[in-house]
PDB file of N, CA and C in Angstrom:
ATOM      1  N   UNK A 105     101.515 -17.869  50.954  1.00  0.00           N
ATOM      2  CA  UNK A 105     101.258 -18.658  49.418  1.00  0.00           C
ATOM      3  C   UNK A 105     102.398 -18.414  48.654  1.00  0.00           C
ATOM      4  N   UNK A 106     102.596 -19.564  47.737  1.00  0.00           N
ATOM      5  CA  UNK A 106     103.271 -19.100  46.571  1.00  0.00           C
ATOM      6  C   UNK A 106     103.004 -18.036  45.906  1.00  0.00           C
ATOM      7  N   UNK A 107     103.985 -18.062  44.756  1.00  0.00           N
ATOM      8  CA  UNK A 107     103.104 -16.949  43.748  1.00  0.00           C
ATOM      9  C   UNK A 107     102.947 -17.895  42.818  1.00  0.00           C
ATOM     10  N   UNK A 108     101.460 -17.401  41.786  1.00  0.00           N
ATOM     11  CA  UNK A 108     101.067 -18.103  40.747  1.00  0.00           C
ATOM     12  C   UNK A 108     101.502 -18.591  39.678  1.00  0.00           C
ATOM     13  N   UNK A 109     101.922 -19.262  38.614  1.00  0.00           N
ATOM     14  CA  UNK A 109     103.187 -19.381  37.834  1.00  0.00           C
ATOM     15  C   UNK A 109     102.543 -18.246  36.564  1.00  0.00           C
ATOM     16  N   UNK A 110     103.498 -17.437  36.127  1.00  0.00           N
ATOM     17  CA  UNK A 110     103.777 -16.456  35.126  1.00  0.00           C
ATOM     18  C   UNK A 110     102.387 -16.706  34.318  1.00  0.00           C
ATOM     19  N   UNK A 111     102.346 -18.685  33.601  1.00  0.00           N
ATOM     20  CA  UNK A 111     101.823 -19.400  32.713  1.00  0.00           C
ATOM     21  C   UNK A 111     100.496 -20.162  33.342  1.00  0.00           C
ATOM     22  N   UNK A 112      99.238 -18.941  33.363  1.00  0.00           N
ATOM     23  CA  UNK A 112      98.203 -20.231  34.209  1.00  0.00           C
ATOM     24  C   UNK A 112      97.393 -21.496  33.338  1.00  0.00           C
ATOM     25  N   UNK A 113      97.554 -20.979  32.270  1.00  0.00           N
ATOM     26  CA  UNK A 113      96.631 -22.435  30.777  1.00  0.00           C
ATOM     27  C   UNK A 113      97.976 -23.364  31.036  1.00  0.00           C
ATOM     28  N   UNK A 114      99.174 -23.341  31.801  1.00  0.00           N
ATOM     29  CA  UNK A 114      99.616 -24.979  31.454  1.00  0.00           C
ATOM     30  C   UNK A 114     100.742 -24.994  30.199  1.00  0.00           C
ATOM     31  N   UNK A 115     100.190 -23.660  29.326  1.00  0.00           N
ATOM     32  CA  UNK A 115     100.883 -23.165  27.572  1.00  0.00           C
ATOM     33  C   UNK A 115     101.931 -22.637  27.932  1.00  0.00           C
ATOM     34  N   UNK A 116     103.500 -23.119  26.431  1.00  0.00           N
ATOM     35  CA  UNK A 116     104.286 -22.390  26.831  1.00  0.00           C
ATOM     36  C   UNK A 116     104.064 -20.781  25.510  1.00  0.00           C
ATOM     37  N   UNK A 117     104.539 -19.397  26.306  1.00  0.00           N
ATOM     38  CA  UNK A 117     104.385 -18.388  25.401  1.00  0.00           C
ATOM     39  C   UNK A 117     103.871 -17.535  26.757  1.00  0.00           C
ATOM     40  N   UNK A 118     104.273 -16.163  25.800  1.00  0.00           N
ATOM     41  CA  UNK A 118     103.353 -15.138  26.845  1.00  0.00           C
ATOM     42  C   UNK A 118     101.457 -14.704  26.616  1.00  0.00           C
ATOM     43  N   UNK A 119     101.302 -13.766  27.529  1.00  0.00           N
ATOM     44  CA  UNK A 119      99.706 -13.939  27.392  1.00  0.00           C
ATOM     45  C   UNK A 119      99.805 -11.912  27.605  1.00  0.00           C
ATOM     46  N   UNK A 120      98.813 -11.809  26.947  1.00  0.00           N
ATOM     47  CA  UNK A 120      98.321 -10.304  27.114  1.00  0.00           C
ATOM     48  C   UNK A 120      97.338 -10.070  28.218  1.00  0.00           C
ATOM     49  N   UNK A 121      97.499  -9.411  29.213  1.00  0.00           N
ATOM     50  CA  UNK A 121      96.306  -9.311  30.468  1.00  0.00           C
ATOM     51  C   UNK A 121      95.581  -8.114  30.076  1.00  0.00           C
ATOM     52  N   UNK A 122      93.971  -8.324  30.094  1.00  0.00           N
ATOM     53  CA  UNK A 122      93.564  -6.689  29.535  1.00  0.00           C
ATOM     54  C   UNK A 122      92.676  -6.504  31.047  1.00  0.00           C
ATOM     55  N   UNK A 123      92.608  -7.329  31.870  1.00  0.00           N
ATOM     56  CA  UNK A 123      92.581  -6.682  32.791  1.00  0.00           C
ATOM     57  C   UNK A 123      91.982  -7.252  34.464  1.00  0.00           C
ATOM     58  N   UNK A 124      91.738  -6.904  35.430  1.00  0.00           N
ATOM     59  CA  UNK A 124      91.754  -7.555  36.912  1.00  0.00           C
ATOM     60  C   UNK A 124      90.332  -7.324  37.233  1.00  0.00           C
ATOM     61  N   UNK A 125      89.311  -8.940  36.969  1.00  0.00           N
ATOM     62  CA  UNK A 125      87.975  -8.229  38.022  1.00  0.00           C
ATOM     63  C   UNK A 125      87.491  -8.761  38.966  1.00  0.00           C
ATOM     64  N   UNK A 126      86.829  -8.149  40.096  1.00  0.00           N
ATOM     65  CA  UNK A 126      85.815  -8.462  41.188  1.00  0.00           C
ATOM     66  C   UNK A 126      85.381  -9.216  41.346  1.00  0.00           C
ATOM     67  N   UNK A 127      84.638  -9.118  39.943  1.00  0.00           N
ATOM     68  CA  UNK A 127      83.750  -9.784  40.124  1.00  0.00           C
ATOM     69  C   UNK A 127      83.554 -11.444  38.668  1.00  0.00           C
ATOM     70  N   UNK A 128      83.519 -12.127  38.954  1.00  0.00           N
ATOM     71  CA  UNK A 128      83.960 -13.518  37.531  1.00  0.00           C
ATOM     72  C   UNK A 128      83.218 -13.409  36.534  1.00  0.00           C
ATOM     73  N   UNK A 129      81.886 -13.348  36.746  1.00  0.00           N
ATOM     74  CA  UNK A 129      80.861 -13.084  35.671  1.00  0.00           C
ATOM     75  C   UNK A 129      81.490 -12.143  35.022  1.00  0.00           C
ATOM     76  N   UNK A 130      81.764 -11.033  35.283  1.00  0.00           N
ATOM     77  CA  UNK A 130      81.758  -9.631  34.099  1.00  0.00           C
ATOM     78  C   UNK A 130      83.273  -9.870  33.719  1.00  0.00           C
ATOM     79  N   UNK A 131      83.872 -10.931  34.117  1.00  0.00           N
ATOM     80  CA  UNK A 131      85.406 -11.105  33.258  1.00  0.00           C
ATOM     81  C   UNK A 131      85.155 -12.188  32.756  1.00  0.00           C
ATOM     82  N   UNK A 132      84.320 -13.125  32.366  1.00  0.00           N
ATOM     83  CA  UNK A 132      83.612 -14.293  31.710  1.00  0.00           C
ATOM     84  C   UNK A 132      82.711 -13.677  30.928  1.00  0.00           C
ATOM     85  N   UNK A 133      82.158 -12.938  30.862  1.00  0.00           N
ATOM     86  CA  UNK A 133      81.304 -12.429  30.149  1.00  0.00           C
ATOM     87  C   UNK A 133      82.049 -11.485  28.795  1.00  0.00           C
ATOM     88  N   UNK A 134      83.312 -11.035  29.322  1.00  0.00           N
ATOM     89  CA  UNK A 134      84.279 -10.225  28.491  1.00  0.00           C
ATOM     90  C   UNK A 134      85.060 -11.631  27.570  1.00  0.00           C
ATOM     91  N   UNK A 135      85.082 -12.412  28.880  1.00  0.00           N
ATOM     92  CA  UNK A 135      85.864 -13.273  27.563  1.00  0.00           C
ATOM     93  C   UNK A 135      85.025 -13.804  25.873  1.00  0.00           C
ATOM     94  N   UNK A 136      83.894 -14.365  26.943  1.00  0.00           N
ATOM     95  CA  UNK A 136      83.469 -14.664  25.679  1.00  0.00           C
ATOM     96  C   UNK A 136      82.931 -13.755  24.639  1.00  0.00           C
ATOM     97  N   UNK A 137      82.670 -12.600  25.280  1.00  0.00           N
ATOM     98  CA  UNK A 137      82.775 -11.695  23.653  1.00  0.00           C
ATOM     99  C   UNK A 137      83.749 -11.301  22.926  1.00  0.00           C
ATOM    100  N   UNK A 138      84.629 -11.415  23.834  1.00  0.00           N
ATOM    101  CA  UNK A 138      86.273 -11.643  23.082  1.00  0.00           C
ATOM    102  C   UNK A 138      86.561 -13.035  22.587  1.00  0.00           C
ATOM    103  N   UNK A 139      85.986 -14.144  22.729  1.00  0.00           N
ATOM    104  CA  UNK A 139      86.201 -15.435  22.440  1.00  0.00           C
ATOM    105  C   UNK A 139      85.501 -15.861  20.430  1.00  0.00           C
ATOM    106  N   UNK A 140      84.369 -15.235  20.935  1.00  0.00           N
ATOM    107  CA  UNK A 140      83.048 -14.961  19.559  1.00  0.00           C
ATOM    108  C   UNK A 140      83.464 -14.187  18.531  1.00  0.00           C
ATOM    109  N   UNK A 141      84.752 -12.891  18.634  1.00  0.00           N
ATOM    110  CA  UNK A 141      85.400 -11.999  17.803  1.00  0.00           C
ATOM    111  C   UNK A 141      86.773 -13.404  17.670  1.00  0.00           C
ATOM    112  N   UNK A 142      86.894 -14.378  17.383  1.00  0.00           N
ATOM    113  CA  UNK A 142      87.667 -15.332  17.721  1.00  0.00           C
ATOM    114  C   UNK A 142      89.290 -14.826  18.159  1.00  0.00           C
ATOM    115  N   UNK A 143      89.477 -14.508  19.502  1.00  0.00           N
ATOM    116  CA  UNK A 143      90.375 -14.404  20.413  1.00  0.00           C
ATOM    117  C   UNK A 143      90.271 -15.554  21.000  1.00  0.00           C
ATOM    118  N   UNK A 144      91.623 -15.800  21.277  1.00  0.00           N
ATOM    119  CA  UNK A 144      91.478 -16.579  22.425  1.00  0.00           C
ATOM    120  C   UNK A 144      92.091 -16.123  23.941  1.00  0.00           C
ATOM    121  N   UNK A 145      90.576 -15.822  24.518  1.00  0.00           N
ATOM    122  CA  UNK A 145      90.224 -15.175  25.963  1.00  0.00           C
ATOM    123  C   UNK A 145      90.355 -16.356  26.758  1.00  0.00           C
ATOM    124  N   UNK A 146      90.845 -16.267  28.063  1.00  0.00           N
ATOM    125  CA  UNK A 146      90.479 -16.760  29.222  1.00  0.00           C
ATOM    126  C   UNK A 146      90.173 -16.439  30.238  1.00  0.00           C
ATOM    127  N   UNK A 147      89.818 -16.196  31.347  1.00  0.00           N
ATOM    128  CA  UNK A 147      89.591 -16.068  32.604  1.00  0.00           C
ATOM    129  C   UNK A 147      90.459 -17.160  33.719  1.00  0.00           C
ATOM    130  N   UNK A 148      91.144 -16.290  34.325  1.00  0.00           N
ATOM    131  CA  UNK A 148      92.626 -16.908  35.473  1.00  0.00           C
ATOM    132  C   UNK A 148      92.298 -16.279  36.795  1.00  0.00           C
ATOM    133  N   UNK A 149      92.178 -17.198  37.855  1.00  0.00           N
ATOM    134  CA  UNK A 149      91.795 -16.418  38.727  1.00  0.00           C
ATOM    135  C   UNK A 149      93.141 -15.911  39.420  1.00  0.00           C
ATOM    136  N   UNK A 150      92.952 -14.436  40.408  1.00  0.00           N
ATOM    137  CA  UNK A 150      94.278 -14.577  40.198  1.00  0.00           C
ATOM    138  C   UNK A 150      93.969 -13.473  42.484  1.00  0.00           C
ATOM    139  N   UNK A 151      94.231 -14.514  43.272  1.00  0.00           N
ATOM    140  CA  UNK A 151      94.064 -14.093  44.318  1.00  0.00           C
ATOM    141  C   UNK A 151      92.694 -13.964  44.296  1.00  0.00           C
ATOM    142  N   UNK A 152      91.726 -13.210  45.157  1.00  0.00           N
ATOM    143  CA  UNK A 152      90.598 -12.665  45.069  1.00  0.00           C
ATOM    144  C   UNK A 152      89.837 -12.766  44.252  1.00  0.00           C
ATOM    145  N   UNK A 153      90.889 -11.864  42.385  1.00  0.00           N
ATOM    146  CA  UNK A 153      89.856 -11.337  41.686  1.00  0.00           C
ATOM    147  C   UNK A 153      89.906 -12.727  40.315  1.00  0.00           C
ATOM    148  N   UNK A 154      89.995 -11.703  39.508  1.00  0.00           N
ATOM    149  CA  UNK A 154      89.945 -12.791  38.128  1.00  0.00           C
ATOM    150  C   UNK A 154      90.725 -12.138  36.823  1.00  0.00           C
ATOM    151  N   UNK A 155      91.874 -12.650  36.457  1.00  0.00           N
ATOM    152  CA  UNK A 155      92.454 -11.972  34.895  1.00  0.00           C
ATOM    153  C   UNK A 155      91.502 -12.373  34.255  1.00  0.00           C
ATOM    154  N   UNK A 156      91.867 -11.506  33.190  1.00  0.00           N
ATOM    155  CA  UNK A 156      90.946 -11.567  31.973  1.00  0.00           C
ATOM    156  C   UNK A 156      92.463 -11.455  30.824  1.00  0.00           C
ATOM    157  N   UNK A 157      92.344 -12.536  30.809  1.00  0.00           N
ATOM    158  CA  UNK A 157      93.711 -12.426  29.306  1.00  0.00           C
ATOM    159  C   UNK A 157      93.232 -12.939  27.901  1.00  0.00           C
ATOM    160  N   UNK A 158      94.208 -13.127  26.995  1.00  0.00           N
ATOM    161  CA  UNK A 158      94.768 -13.612  25.692  1.00  0.00           C
ATOM    162  C   UNK A 158      96.110 -14.530  25.766  1.00  0.00           C
ATOM    163  N   UNK A 159      95.614 -15.371  25.104  1.00  0.00           N
ATOM    164  CA  UNK A 159      96.799 -16.100  24.579  1.00  0.00           C
ATOM    165  C   UNK A 159      96.841 -17.290  25.154  1.00  0.00           C
ATOM    166  N   UNK A 160      98.016 -18.513  24.815  1.00  0.00           N
ATOM    167  CA  UNK A 160      99.056 -17.958  24.549  1.00  0.00           C
ATOM    168  C   UNK A 160      99.610 -16.957  23.329  1.00  0.00           C
ATOM    169  N   UNK A 161     100.479 -16.285  23.127  1.00  0.00           N
ATOM    170  CA  UNK A 161     101.559 -16.187  21.884  1.00  0.00           C
ATOM    171  C   UNK A 161     102.822 -16.862  21.997  1.00  0.00           C
ATOM    172  N   UNK A 162     102.847 -17.624  20.891  1.00  0.00           N
ATOM    173  CA  UNK A 162     104.231 -17.841  20.912  1.00  0.00           C
ATOM    174  C   UNK A 162     105.139 -17.927  20.489  1.00  0.00           C
ATOM    175  N   UNK A 163     105.212 -15.892  19.499  1.00  0.00           N
ATOM    176  CA  UNK A 163     106.254 -15.247  19.272  1.00  0.00           C
ATOM    177  C   UNK A 163     105.793 -13.410  19.623  1.00  0.00           C
ATOM    178  N   UNK A 164     106.611 -13.067  19.173  1.00  0.00           N
ATOM    179  CA  UNK A 164     106.604 -11.741  19.026  1.00  0.00           C
ATOM    180  C   UNK A 164     105.677 -10.766  18.178  1.00  0.00           C
ATOM    181  N   UNK A 165     105.814 -11.969  16.940  1.00  0.00           N
ATOM    182  CA  UNK A 165     105.243 -10.988  16.202  1.00  0.00           C
ATOM    183  C   UNK A 165     103.656 -11.822  16.360  1.00  0.00           C
ATOM    184  N   UNK A 166     103.136 -12.614  16.928  1.00  0.00           N
ATOM    185  CA  UNK A 166     101.602 -12.850  17.900  1.00  0.00           C
ATOM    186  C   UNK A 166     101.690 -12.505  19.284  1.00  0.00           C
ATOM    187  N   UNK A 167     102.298 -12.222  19.385  1.00  0.00           N
ATOM    188  CA  UNK A 167     102.012 -11.481  20.982  1.00  0.00           C
ATOM    189  C   UNK A 167     101.631  -9.795  20.283  1.00  0.00           C
ATOM    190  N   UNK A 168     102.141  -8.981  19.453  1.00  0.00           N
ATOM    191  CA  UNK A 168     101.695  -8.324  18.929  1.00  0.00           C
ATOM    192  C   UNK A 168     100.712  -8.047  18.745  1.00  0.00           C
ATOM    193  N   UNK A 169     100.080  -9.063  17.823  1.00  0.00           N
ATOM    194  CA  UNK A 169      98.694  -8.603  17.128  1.00  0.00           C
ATOM    195  C   UNK A 169      97.316  -9.292  18.277  1.00  0.00           C
ATOM    196  N   UNK A 170      98.131 -10.354  19.081  1.00  0.00           N
ATOM    197  CA  UNK A 170      97.182 -10.289  20.673  1.00  0.00           C
ATOM    198  C   UNK A 170      96.868  -8.780  21.279  1.00  0.00           C
ATOM    199  N   UNK A 171      98.381  -8.208  21.629  1.00  0.00           N
ATOM    200  CA  UNK A 171      97.968  -6.500  22.157  1.00  0.00           C
ATOM    201  C   UNK A 171      97.265  -5.734  21.386  1.00  0.00           C
ATOM    202  N   UNK A 172      97.597  -5.829  19.801  1.00  0.00           N
ATOM    203  CA  UNK A 172      96.767  -4.754  19.217  1.00  0.00           C
ATOM    204  C   UNK A 172      95.168  -5.371  19.133  1.00  0.00           C
ATOM    205  N   UNK A 173      94.722  -6.714  19.037  1.00  0.00           N
ATOM    206  CA  UNK A 173      93.880  -6.460  19.049  1.00  0.00           C
ATOM    207  C   UNK A 173      92.928  -6.203  20.605  1.00  0.00           C
ATOM    208  N   UNK A 174      93.442  -6.955  21.366  1.00  0.00           N
ATOM    209  CA  UNK A 174      93.327  -6.144  22.787  1.00  0.00           C
ATOM    210  C   UNK A 174      92.545  -4.492  23.298  1.00  0.00           C
ATOM    211  N   UNK A 175      93.809  -3.890  22.466  1.00  0.00           N
ATOM    212  CA  UNK A 175      93.648  -2.486  21.926  1.00  0.00           C
ATOM    213  C   UNK A 175      92.106  -2.370  21.687  1.00  0.00           C
ATOM    214  N   UNK A 176      92.467  -2.802  20.246  1.00  0.00           N
ATOM    215  CA  UNK A 176      90.793  -2.690  19.924  1.00  0.00           C
ATOM    216  C   UNK A 176      89.918  -2.823  19.967  1.00  0.00           C
ATOM    217  N   UNK A 177      89.537  -3.945  20.689  1.00  0.00           N
ATOM    218  CA  UNK A 177      88.645  -4.283  21.623  1.00  0.00           C
ATOM    219  C   UNK A 177      88.358  -3.387  22.812  1.00  0.00           C
ATOM    220  N   UNK A 178      89.000  -2.571  23.180  1.00  0.00           N
ATOM    221  CA  UNK A 178      88.471  -1.239  24.057  1.00  0.00           C
ATOM    222  C   UNK A 178      89.496  -1.729  25.044  1.00  0.00           C
ATOM    223  N   UNK A 179      90.003  -2.342  25.271  1.00  0.00           N
ATOM    224  CA  UNK A 179      91.563  -2.352  26.454  1.00  0.00           C
ATOM    225  C   UNK A 179      92.335  -2.088  26.438  1.00  0.00           C
ATOM    226  N   UNK A 180      92.454  -0.469  26.403  1.00  0.00           N
ATOM    227  CA  UNK A 180      93.644   0.348  26.292  1.00  0.00           C
ATOM    228  C   UNK A 180      94.507   0.215  26.518  1.00  0.00           C
ATOM    229  N   UNK A 181      94.720  -0.115  28.053  1.00  0.00           N
ATOM    230  CA  UNK A 181      95.198  -0.635  28.953  1.00  0.00           C
ATOM    231  C   UNK A 181      96.101  -2.038  29.096  1.00  0.00           C
ATOM    232  N   UNK A 182      95.606  -2.689  28.398  1.00  0.00           N
ATOM    233  CA  UNK A 182      96.833  -4.601  27.870  1.00  0.00           C
ATOM    234  C   UNK A 182      98.356  -4.069  28.261  1.00  0.00           C
ATOM    235  N   UNK A 183      98.121  -5.543  28.440  1.00  0.00           N
ATOM    236  CA  UNK A 183      99.927  -5.130  28.442  1.00  0.00           C
ATOM    237  C   UNK A 183     100.768  -6.735  28.372  1.00  0.00           C
ATOM    238  N   UNK A 184     101.720  -7.223  28.117  1.00  0.00           N
ATOM    239  CA  UNK A 184     102.039  -7.878  27.923  1.00  0.00           C
ATOM    240  C   UNK A 184     102.966  -8.723  29.243  1.00  0.00           C
ATOM    241  N   UNK A 185     102.329  -9.872  29.668  1.00  0.00           N
ATOM    242  CA  UNK A 185     103.083 -10.427  30.646  1.00  0.00           C
ATOM    243  C   UNK A 185     103.546 -11.797  30.608  1.00  0.00           C
ATOM    244  N   UNK A 186     104.095 -12.542  30.679  1.00  0.00           N
ATOM    245  CA  UNK A 186     105.231 -13.987  30.205  1.00  0.00           C
ATOM    246  C   UNK A 186     105.032 -14.490  31.725  1.00  0.00           C
TER     247      UNK A 186
END
């Protein structure tokens, strides 16, 4: 199968990946909690799992802010994906 595009939402910019979930409901619950904090969280399918991401970030400053917010929210292993 072809690789999924790096930009899952069709928007330009980079994303911060917070985690990969086996259970969609768990990913959705985490995304809703982050969205309630004003963060641009979304869940995207990735094979047989679901990725929890923030973004898109349109520049390095916004990217750094999203990464900092992810870590502050308890996602210490969050990282930037293009």
